Short mmCIF file of C-alpha atoms in Angstrom, two decimals:
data_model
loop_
_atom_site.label_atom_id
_atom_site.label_comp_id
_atom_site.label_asym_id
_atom_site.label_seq_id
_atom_site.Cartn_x
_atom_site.Cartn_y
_atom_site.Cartn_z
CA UNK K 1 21.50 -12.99 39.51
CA UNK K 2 20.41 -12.91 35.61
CA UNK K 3 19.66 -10.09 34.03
CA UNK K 4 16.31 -11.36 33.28
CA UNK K 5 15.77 -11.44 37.34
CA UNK K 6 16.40 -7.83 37.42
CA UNK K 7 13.77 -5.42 36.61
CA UNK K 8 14.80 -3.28 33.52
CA UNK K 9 15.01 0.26 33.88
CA UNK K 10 13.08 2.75 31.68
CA UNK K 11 14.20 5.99 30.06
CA UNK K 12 11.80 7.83 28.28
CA UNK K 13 13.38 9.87 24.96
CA UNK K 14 11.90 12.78 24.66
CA UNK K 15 11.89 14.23 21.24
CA UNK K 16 13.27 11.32 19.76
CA UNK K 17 13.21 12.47 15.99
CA UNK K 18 13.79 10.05 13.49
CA UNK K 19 17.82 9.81 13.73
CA UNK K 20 18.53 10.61 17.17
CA UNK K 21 20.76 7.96 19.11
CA UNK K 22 20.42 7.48 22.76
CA UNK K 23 23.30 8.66 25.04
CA UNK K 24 25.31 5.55 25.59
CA UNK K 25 24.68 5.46 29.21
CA UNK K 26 21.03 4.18 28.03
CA UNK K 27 22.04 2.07 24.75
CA UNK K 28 23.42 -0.68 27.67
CA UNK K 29 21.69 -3.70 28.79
CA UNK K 30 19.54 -3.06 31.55
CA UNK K 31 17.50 -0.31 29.58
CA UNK K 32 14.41 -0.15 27.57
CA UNK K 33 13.65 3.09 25.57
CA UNK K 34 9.98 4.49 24.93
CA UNK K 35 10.20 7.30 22.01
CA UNK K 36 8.12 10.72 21.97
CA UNK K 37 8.25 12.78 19.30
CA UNK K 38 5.28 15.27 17.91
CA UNK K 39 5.82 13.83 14.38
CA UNK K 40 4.72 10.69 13.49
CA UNK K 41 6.72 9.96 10.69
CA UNK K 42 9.62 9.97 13.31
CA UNK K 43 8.63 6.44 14.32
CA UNK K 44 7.63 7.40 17.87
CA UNK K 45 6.46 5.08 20.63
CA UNK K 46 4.37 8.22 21.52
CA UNK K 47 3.16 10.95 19.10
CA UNK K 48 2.85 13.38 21.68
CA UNK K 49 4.11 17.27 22.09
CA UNK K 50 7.12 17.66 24.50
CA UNK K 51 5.24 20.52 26.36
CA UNK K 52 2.17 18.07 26.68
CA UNK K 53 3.30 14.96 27.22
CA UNK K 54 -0.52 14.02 28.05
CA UNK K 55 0.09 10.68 27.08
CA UNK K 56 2.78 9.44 30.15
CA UNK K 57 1.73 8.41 33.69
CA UNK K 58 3.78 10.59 36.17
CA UNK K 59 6.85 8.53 37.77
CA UNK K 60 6.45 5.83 35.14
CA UNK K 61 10.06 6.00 34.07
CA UNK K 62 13.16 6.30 35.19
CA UNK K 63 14.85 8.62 33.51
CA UNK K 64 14.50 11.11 30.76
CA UNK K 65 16.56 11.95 27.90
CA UNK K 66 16.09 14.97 25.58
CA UNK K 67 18.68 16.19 23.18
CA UNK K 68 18.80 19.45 20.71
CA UNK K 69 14.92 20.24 21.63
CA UNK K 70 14.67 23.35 24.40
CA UNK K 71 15.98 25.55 21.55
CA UNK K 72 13.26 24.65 18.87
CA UNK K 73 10.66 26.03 21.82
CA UNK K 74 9.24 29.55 21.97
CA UNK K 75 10.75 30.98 26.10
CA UNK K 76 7.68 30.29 27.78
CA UNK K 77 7.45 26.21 26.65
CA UNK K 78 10.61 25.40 28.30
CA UNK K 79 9.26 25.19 31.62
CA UNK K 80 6.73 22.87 30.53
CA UNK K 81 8.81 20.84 28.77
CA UNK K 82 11.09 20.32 31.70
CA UNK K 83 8.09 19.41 34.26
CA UNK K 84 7.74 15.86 35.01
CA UNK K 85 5.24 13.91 32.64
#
């Protein structure tokens, strides 16, 4: 079976930033990665707030990644950071 017959997973980088790398897990074939990040000059997919994240369907990715972000939120954001989108 070709990879082209299998249906790509999607991980959804949260907080992207303009430098931040993937883990390798999700840099592999078999992935495709949709940036958010608040600031636009970041070169987001989405320019949306990690606490809002108004503008992802619920379920409509695999898996998320988020890296060096829960500690640039005030306490009571984290929660809604970490809810599904």
């Amino acid at each position: 079976m070709t990879m082209d017959a299998v249906r790509r997973k999607r991980v959804h980088h949260v907080g992207c930033g303009p430098l931040q790398k993937l883990h390798e897990h999700f840099r592999g074939e078999g992935w495709d990665e949709t940036r958010l990040d608040i600031n636009p000059a970041a070169g987001p997919d989405l320019a949306d707030s990690i606490t809002d994240k108004a503008a992802v369907a619920s379920g409509s990715y695999d898996a998320p990644y988020s890296s060096h972000n829960l500690e640039e939120l005030a306490p009571h954001e984290a929660p809604l950071a970490l809810r599904e989108s």
